[in-house]
Coordinates of C-alpha atoms and ligand atoms in Angstrom, one line a residue:
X1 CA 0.0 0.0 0.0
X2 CA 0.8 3.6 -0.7
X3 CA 4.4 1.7 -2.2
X4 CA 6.0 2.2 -5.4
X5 CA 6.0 -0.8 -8.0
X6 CA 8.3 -1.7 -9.5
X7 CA 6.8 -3.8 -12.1
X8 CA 7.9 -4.4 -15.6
X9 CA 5.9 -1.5 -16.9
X10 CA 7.9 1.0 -14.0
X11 CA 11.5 -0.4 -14.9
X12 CA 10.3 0.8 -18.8
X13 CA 9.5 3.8 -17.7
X14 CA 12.2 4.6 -15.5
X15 CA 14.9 3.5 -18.2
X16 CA 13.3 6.1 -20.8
X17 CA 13.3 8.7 -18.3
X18 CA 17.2 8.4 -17.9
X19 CA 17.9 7.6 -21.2
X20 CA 19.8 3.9 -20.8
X21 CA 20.6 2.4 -23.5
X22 CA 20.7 3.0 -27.4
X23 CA 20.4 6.8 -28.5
X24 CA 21.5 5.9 -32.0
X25 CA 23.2 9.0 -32.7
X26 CA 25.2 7.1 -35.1
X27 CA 29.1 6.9 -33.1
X28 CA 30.7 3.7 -33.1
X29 CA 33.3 2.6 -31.3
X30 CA 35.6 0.0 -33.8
X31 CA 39.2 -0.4 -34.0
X32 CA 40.6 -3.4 -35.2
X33 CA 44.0 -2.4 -35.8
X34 CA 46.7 -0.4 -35.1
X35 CA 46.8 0.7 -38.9
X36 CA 43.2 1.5 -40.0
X37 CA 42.9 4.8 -40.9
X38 CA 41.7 6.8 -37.9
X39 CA 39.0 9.0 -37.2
X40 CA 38.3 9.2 -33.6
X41 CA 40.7 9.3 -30.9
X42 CA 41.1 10.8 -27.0
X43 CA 44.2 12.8 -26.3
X44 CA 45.7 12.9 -22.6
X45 CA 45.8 15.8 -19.9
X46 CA 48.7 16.7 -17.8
X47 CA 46.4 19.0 -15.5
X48 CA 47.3 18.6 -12.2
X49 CA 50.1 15.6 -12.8
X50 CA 51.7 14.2 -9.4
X51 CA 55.0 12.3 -8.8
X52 CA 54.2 8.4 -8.7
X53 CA 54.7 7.6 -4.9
X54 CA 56.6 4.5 -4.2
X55 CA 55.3 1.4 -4.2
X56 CA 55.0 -2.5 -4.5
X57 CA 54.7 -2.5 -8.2
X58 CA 56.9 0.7 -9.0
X59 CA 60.2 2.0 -7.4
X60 CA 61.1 5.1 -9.5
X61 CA 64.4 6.3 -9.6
X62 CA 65.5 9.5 -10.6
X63 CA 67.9 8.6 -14.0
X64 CA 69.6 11.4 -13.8
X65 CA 73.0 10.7 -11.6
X66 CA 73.6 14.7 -10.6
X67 CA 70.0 15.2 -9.8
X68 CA 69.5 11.8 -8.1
X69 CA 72.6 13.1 -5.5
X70 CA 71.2 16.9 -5.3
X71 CA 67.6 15.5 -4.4
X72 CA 68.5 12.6 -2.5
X73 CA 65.2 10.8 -2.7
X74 CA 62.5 10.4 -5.2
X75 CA 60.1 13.7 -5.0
X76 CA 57.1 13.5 -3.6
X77 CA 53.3 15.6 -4.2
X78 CA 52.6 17.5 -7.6
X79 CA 54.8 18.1 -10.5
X80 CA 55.6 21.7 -11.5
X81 CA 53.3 23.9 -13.6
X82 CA 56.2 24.5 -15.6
X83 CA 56.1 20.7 -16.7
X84 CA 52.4 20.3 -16.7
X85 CA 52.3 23.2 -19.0
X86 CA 55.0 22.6 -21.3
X87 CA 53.4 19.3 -21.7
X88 CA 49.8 20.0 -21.8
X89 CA 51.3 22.9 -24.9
X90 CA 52.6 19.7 -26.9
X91 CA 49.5 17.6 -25.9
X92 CA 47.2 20.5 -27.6
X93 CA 49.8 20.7 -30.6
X94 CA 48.8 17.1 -31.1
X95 CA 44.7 17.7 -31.1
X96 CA 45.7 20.4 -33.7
X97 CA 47.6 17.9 -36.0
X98 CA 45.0 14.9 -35.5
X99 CA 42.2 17.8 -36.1
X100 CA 43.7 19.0 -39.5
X101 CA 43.8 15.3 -40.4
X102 CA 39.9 14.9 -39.9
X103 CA 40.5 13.1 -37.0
X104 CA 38.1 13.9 -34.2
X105 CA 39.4 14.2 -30.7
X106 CA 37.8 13.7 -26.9
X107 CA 39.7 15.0 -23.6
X108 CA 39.8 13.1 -20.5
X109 CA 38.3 15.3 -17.7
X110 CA 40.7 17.5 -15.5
X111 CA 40.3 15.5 -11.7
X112 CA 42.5 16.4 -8.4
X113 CA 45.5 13.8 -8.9
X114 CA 46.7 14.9 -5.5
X115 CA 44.3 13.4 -3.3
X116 CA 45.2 10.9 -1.3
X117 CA 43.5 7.3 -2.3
X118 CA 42.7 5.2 0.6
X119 CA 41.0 1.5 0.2
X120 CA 40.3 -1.3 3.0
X121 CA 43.8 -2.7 1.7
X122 CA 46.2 -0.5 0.8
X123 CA 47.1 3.5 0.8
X124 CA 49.0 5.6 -1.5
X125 CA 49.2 9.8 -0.5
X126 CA 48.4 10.9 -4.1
X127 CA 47.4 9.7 -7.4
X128 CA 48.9 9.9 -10.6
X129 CA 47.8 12.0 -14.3
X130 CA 45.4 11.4 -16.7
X131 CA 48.3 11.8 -19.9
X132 CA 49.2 8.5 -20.6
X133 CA 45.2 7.0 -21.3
X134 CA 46.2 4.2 -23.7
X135 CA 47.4 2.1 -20.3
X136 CA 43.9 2.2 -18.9
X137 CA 41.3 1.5 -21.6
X138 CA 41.9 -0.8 -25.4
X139 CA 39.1 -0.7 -27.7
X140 CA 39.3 -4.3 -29.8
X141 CA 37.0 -4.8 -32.1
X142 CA 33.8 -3.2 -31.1
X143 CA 34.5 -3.6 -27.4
X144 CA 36.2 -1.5 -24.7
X145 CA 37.8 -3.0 -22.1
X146 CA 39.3 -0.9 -19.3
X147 CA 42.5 -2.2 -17.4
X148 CA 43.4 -4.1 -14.6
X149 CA 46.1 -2.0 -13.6
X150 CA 48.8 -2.9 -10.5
X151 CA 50.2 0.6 -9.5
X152 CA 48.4 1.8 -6.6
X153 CA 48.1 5.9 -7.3
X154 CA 46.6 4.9 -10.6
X155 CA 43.4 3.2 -9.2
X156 CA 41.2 5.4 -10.6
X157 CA 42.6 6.7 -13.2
X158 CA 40.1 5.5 -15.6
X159 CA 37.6 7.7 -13.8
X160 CA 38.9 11.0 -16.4
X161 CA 37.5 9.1 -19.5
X162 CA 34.8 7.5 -17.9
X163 CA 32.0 10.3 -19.5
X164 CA 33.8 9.0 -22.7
X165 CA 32.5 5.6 -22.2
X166 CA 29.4 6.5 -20.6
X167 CA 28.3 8.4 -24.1
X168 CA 30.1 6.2 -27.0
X169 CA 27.8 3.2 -25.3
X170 CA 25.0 5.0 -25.0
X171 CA 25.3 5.8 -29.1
X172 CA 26.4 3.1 -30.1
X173 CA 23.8 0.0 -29.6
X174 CA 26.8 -2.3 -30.7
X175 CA 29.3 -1.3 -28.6
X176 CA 30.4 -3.8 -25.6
X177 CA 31.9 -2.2 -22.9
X178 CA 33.7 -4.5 -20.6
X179 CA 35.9 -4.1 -17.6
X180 CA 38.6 -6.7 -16.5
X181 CA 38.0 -6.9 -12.3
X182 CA 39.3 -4.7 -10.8
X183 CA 42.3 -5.6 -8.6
X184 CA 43.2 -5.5 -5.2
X185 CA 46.4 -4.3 -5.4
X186 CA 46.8 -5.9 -2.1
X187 CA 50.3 -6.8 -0.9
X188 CA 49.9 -10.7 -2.0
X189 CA 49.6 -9.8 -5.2
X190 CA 53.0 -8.2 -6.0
X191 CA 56.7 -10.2 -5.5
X192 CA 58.6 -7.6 -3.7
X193 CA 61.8 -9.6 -3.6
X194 CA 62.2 -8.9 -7.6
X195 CA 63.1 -5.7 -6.6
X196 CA 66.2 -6.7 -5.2
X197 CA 67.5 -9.0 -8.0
X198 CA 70.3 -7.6 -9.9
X199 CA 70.3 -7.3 -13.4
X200 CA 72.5 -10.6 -13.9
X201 CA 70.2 -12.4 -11.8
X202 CA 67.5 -10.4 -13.9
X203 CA 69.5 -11.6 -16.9
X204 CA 69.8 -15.5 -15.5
X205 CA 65.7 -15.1 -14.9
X206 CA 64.8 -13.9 -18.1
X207 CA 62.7 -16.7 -19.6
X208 CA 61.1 -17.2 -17.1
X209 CA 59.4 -13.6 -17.4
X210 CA 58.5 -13.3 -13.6
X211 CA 58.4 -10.0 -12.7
X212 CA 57.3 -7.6 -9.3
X213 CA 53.6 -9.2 -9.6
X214 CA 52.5 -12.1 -9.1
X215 CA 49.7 -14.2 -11.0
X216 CA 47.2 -14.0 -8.1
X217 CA 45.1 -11.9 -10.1
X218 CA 44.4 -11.3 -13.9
X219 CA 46.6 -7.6 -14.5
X220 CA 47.2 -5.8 -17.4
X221 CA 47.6 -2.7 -18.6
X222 CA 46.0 -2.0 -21.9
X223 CA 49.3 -0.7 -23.5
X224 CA 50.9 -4.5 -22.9
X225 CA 48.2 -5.1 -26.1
X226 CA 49.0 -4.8 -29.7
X227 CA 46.0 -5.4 -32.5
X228 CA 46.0 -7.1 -35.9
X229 CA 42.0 -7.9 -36.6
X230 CA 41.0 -11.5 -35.3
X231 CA 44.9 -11.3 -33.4
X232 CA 45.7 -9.6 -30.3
X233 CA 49.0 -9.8 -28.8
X234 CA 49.9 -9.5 -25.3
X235 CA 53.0 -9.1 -23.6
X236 CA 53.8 -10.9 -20.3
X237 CA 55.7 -7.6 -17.9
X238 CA 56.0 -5.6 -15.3
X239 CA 52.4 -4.7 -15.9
X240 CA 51.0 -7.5 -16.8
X241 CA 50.8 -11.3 -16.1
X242 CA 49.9 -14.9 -17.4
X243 CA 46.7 -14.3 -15.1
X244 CA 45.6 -11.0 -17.3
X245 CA 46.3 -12.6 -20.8
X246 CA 44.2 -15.7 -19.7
X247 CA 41.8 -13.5 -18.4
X248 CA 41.7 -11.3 -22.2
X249 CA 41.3 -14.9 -23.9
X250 CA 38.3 -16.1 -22.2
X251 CA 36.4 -13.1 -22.7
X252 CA 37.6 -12.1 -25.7
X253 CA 37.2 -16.2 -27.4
X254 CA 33.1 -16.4 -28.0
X255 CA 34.0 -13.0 -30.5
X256 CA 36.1 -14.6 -32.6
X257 CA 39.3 -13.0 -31.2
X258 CA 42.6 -14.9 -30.4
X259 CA 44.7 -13.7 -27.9
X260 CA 48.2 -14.7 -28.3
X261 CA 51.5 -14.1 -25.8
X262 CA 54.8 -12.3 -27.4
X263 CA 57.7 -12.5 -25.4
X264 CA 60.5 -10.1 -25.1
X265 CA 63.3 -11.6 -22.8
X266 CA 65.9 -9.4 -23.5
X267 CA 63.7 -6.3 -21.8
X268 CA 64.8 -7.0 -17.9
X269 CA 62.0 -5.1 -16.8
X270 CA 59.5 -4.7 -19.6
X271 CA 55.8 -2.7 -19.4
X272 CA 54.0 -1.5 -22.6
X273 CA 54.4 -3.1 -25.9
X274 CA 54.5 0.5 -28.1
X275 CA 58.3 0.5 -27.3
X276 CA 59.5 -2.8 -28.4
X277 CA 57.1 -4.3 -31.1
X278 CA 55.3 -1.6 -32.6
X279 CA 52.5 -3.2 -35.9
X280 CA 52.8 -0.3 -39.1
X281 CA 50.4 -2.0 -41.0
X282 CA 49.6 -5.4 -42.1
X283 CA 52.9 -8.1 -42.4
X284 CA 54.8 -5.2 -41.2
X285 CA 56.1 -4.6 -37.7
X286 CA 59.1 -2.3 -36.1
X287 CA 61.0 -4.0 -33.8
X288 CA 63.5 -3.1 -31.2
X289 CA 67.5 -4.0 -31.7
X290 CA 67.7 -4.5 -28.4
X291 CA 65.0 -6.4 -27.8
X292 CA 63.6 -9.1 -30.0
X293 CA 60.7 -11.1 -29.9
X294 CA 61.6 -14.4 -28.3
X295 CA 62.8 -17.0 -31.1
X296 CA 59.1 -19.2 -30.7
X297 CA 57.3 -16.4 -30.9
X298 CA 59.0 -14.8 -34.0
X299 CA 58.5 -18.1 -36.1
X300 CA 54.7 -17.6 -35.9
X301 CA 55.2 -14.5 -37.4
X302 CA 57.1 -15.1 -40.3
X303 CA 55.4 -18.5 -41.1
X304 CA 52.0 -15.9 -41.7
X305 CA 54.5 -13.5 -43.8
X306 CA 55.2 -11.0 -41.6
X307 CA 58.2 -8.7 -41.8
X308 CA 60.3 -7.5 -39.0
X309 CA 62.0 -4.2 -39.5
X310 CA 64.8 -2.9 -36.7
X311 CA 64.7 1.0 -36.1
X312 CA 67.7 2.8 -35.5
X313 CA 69.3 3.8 -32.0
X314 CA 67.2 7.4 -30.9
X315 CA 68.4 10.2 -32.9
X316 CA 68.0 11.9 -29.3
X317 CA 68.1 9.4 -26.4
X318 CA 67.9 12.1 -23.6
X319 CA 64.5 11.6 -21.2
X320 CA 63.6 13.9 -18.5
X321 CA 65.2 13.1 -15.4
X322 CA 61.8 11.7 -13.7
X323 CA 60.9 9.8 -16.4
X324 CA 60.3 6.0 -16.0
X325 CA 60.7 5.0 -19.4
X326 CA 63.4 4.7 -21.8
X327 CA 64.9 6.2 -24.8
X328 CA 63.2 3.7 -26.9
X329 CA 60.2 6.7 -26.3
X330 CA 61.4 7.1 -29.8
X331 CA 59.7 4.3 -31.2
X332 CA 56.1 5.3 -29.8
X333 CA 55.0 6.8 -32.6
X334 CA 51.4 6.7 -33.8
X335 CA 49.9 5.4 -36.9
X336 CA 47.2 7.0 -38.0
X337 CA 46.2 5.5 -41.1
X338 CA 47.5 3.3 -44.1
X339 CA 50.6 5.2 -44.7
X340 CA 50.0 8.1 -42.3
X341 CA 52.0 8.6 -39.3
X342 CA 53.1 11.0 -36.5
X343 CA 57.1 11.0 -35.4
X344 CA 58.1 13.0 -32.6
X345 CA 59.9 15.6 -34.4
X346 CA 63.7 15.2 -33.5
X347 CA 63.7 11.2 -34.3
X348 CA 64.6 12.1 -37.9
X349 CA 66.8 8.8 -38.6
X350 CA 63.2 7.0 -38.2
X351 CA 61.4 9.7 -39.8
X352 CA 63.6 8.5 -42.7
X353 CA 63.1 4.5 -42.6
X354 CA 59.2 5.3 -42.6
X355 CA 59.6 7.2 -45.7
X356 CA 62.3 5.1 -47.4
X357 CA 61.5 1.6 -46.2
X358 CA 58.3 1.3 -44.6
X359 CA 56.1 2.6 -47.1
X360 CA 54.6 5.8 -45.1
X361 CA 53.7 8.6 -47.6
X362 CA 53.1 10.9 -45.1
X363 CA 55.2 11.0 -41.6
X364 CA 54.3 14.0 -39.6
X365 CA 57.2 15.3 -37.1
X366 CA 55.9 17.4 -34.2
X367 CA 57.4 18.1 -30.9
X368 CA 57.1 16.3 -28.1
X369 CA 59.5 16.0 -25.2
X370 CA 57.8 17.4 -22.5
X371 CA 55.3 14.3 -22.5
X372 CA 58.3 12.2 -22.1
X373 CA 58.3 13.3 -18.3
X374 CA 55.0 11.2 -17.6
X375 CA 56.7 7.9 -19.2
X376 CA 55.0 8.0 -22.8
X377 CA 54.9 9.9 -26.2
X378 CA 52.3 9.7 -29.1
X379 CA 51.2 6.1 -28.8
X380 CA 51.1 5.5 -25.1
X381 CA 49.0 9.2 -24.5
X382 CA 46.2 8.6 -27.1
X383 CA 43.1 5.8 -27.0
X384 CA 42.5 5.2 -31.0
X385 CA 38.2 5.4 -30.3
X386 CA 37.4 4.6 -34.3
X387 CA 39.4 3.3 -37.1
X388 CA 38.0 2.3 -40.4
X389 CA 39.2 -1.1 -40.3
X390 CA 38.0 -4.4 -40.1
X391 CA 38.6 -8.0 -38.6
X392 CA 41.1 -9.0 -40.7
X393 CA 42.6 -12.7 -40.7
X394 CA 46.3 -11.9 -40.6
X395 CA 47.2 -15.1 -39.3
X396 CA 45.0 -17.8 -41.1
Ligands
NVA401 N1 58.6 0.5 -20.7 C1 58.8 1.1 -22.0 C2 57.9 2.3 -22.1 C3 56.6 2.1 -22.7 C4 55.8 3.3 -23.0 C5 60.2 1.6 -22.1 O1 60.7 2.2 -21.1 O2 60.8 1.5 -23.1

């Protein structure tokens, strides 16, 4: 009596009232590849960017020797302006660029990185940025999936393009939008005592690609995952585990999709595929000289006619001092089409092997440096929302 029902009829009405579900405004999410040619993508912030505290699955270090004795001990609380600005200036070159190439672009929102993030099982006394987005959401196919990250202060990163997700479902009545659960980041999930193995017992451990987690629970971050149609590749790292590529392969199987491991054993302590093994379009990959694809791996590649092709040392292998990435930054460029590319703008030695060997007619050099500080360039700060491409079989 006097109650509200909640009936069938209700549940109708209370779904139009709130507009759930299909608005068929005509927005798709699709990318397939890392090649098609590209026509919606998000951009990273650097608005209110803190330093990455310490913690079970990251101890930075400052890389630069002077600074590291001047400082003492890795900083702590926000980054300068200065930097935020200087990057956020290349970040809003980049819209520009993609812009001018009829690409559309979305922003993550602006959020208060330096609050502290508490949970019933662990605490960290500030959170991260919103530059580097391509770690915590893939699109693959028609489906997003958003990360299951392991560092701590990035918990909730996903939060900044979470509008973003809330609208391209809401338009899009194919669209899947999946999220891998989300960890605990608990200590029993990371192996601390990696941290203390040197880099010849690193070396002696290599193929065994353990790293400073643990296979507790599925973890990956998106970034670990390359595309190529019905093919996904995953790489086992710092940032992701055996757990997190089993868990992409049963959810990814009814689709269609195969989800294959590539190893790297030469990385000691690898994260993010778009540095090592980076796909320029079909049968065509970049690969690091310094770190090749594990010998079983690379024989499935080149028994479906693909071609490896090594780019050259950095042109400028100088990173900010509180980056946590290498010089191999150089490599992250971004395809943005069949033959269309971006290049950060001093890496003119692979500028070049685009043009000359690759096939790209059109390499675009901008500047880029200042993103470097927050541990990616082109690649690792952009989610690729819509690509004309399809599910190709590259591996039949
Ligand atoms: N871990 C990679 C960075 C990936 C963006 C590297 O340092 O080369």
């Amino acid at each position: 009596q006097g109650r509200r029902s909640f009936g069938s009829e209700a549940r109708e009405v209370h779904v139009a009232q709130h507009k759930v579900g299909p608005q068929g405004h005509g927005r798709k999410l699709n990318a397939w590849t890392q090649w098609g040619e590209l026509k919606e993508c998000v951009v990273g912030v650097a608005d209110n960017a803190c330093f990455p505290p310490v913690q079970p699955a990251m101890i930075p270090e400052i890389n630069d020797p002077v600074l590291r004795n001047v400082l003492g001990e890795w900083p702590r609380g926000r980054k300068s302006q200065r930097c935020i600005d200087a990057a956020n200036q290349e970040l809003d070159n980049l819209v520009n660029v993609l812009e001018g190439e009829g690409v559309k672009t979305l922003r993550p929102e602006v959020m208060d990185w330096s609050q502290p993030l508490r949970t019933p099982l662990f605490a960290v006394e500030n959170q991260y940025v919103a530059c580097c987005v391509r770690d915590t959401v893939i699109t693959v196919g028609k489906t997003a999936i958003e990360a299951a990250m392991s560092r701590r202060d990035r918990y909730f990163e996903i939060l900044a393009v979470r509008q973003i997700l809330r609208d391209l479902w809401r338009e899009d009545p194919e669209m899947l939008w999946k999220a891998a659960p989300k960890p605990s980041m608990a200590d029993d999930m990371y192996d601390l005592s990696w941290w203390d193995w040197t880099d010849e017992e690193r070396y002696e451990h290599m193929h065994k690609y353990r790293y400073c987690i643990n296979n507790e629970e599925p973890i990956f971050d998106a970034a670990d995952i390359t595309r190529c149609g019905k093919d996904i590749f995953v790489q086992p790292s710092m940032t992701c585990n055996y757990a997190g590529i089993e868990w992409l392969r049963r959810e990814l199987a009814p689709q269609g999709i195969r989800v294959h491991s590539a190893h790297f054993p030469y990385d000691l302590a690898p994260s993010h595929i778009d540095c090592t093994f980076v796909i320029l379009g079909p049968h065509l990959v970049l690969t690091n000289p310094e770190r090749p694809i594990a010998d079983r791996d690379a024989e499935f590649w080149k028994e479906n006619g693909w071609q490896f092709v090594d780019c050259g040392q950095p042109d400028n292998p100088e990173r900010p001092a509180f980056s946590q990435s290498s010089k191999w930054l150089s490599m992250n460029i971004f395809v943005i089409g069949p033959g269309k590319v971006i290049v950060e703008e001093q890496e003119k030695g692979l500028q070049n092997l685009l043009k000359h060997q690759c096939g790209f007619t059109t390499v675009i050099p901008i500047p880029f440096r200042n993103v470097f500080e927050y541990g990616g360039s082109l690649h690792c700060s952009t989610w690729d929302t819509r690509r004309e491409d399809d599910m190709v079989d590259l591996f039949p």
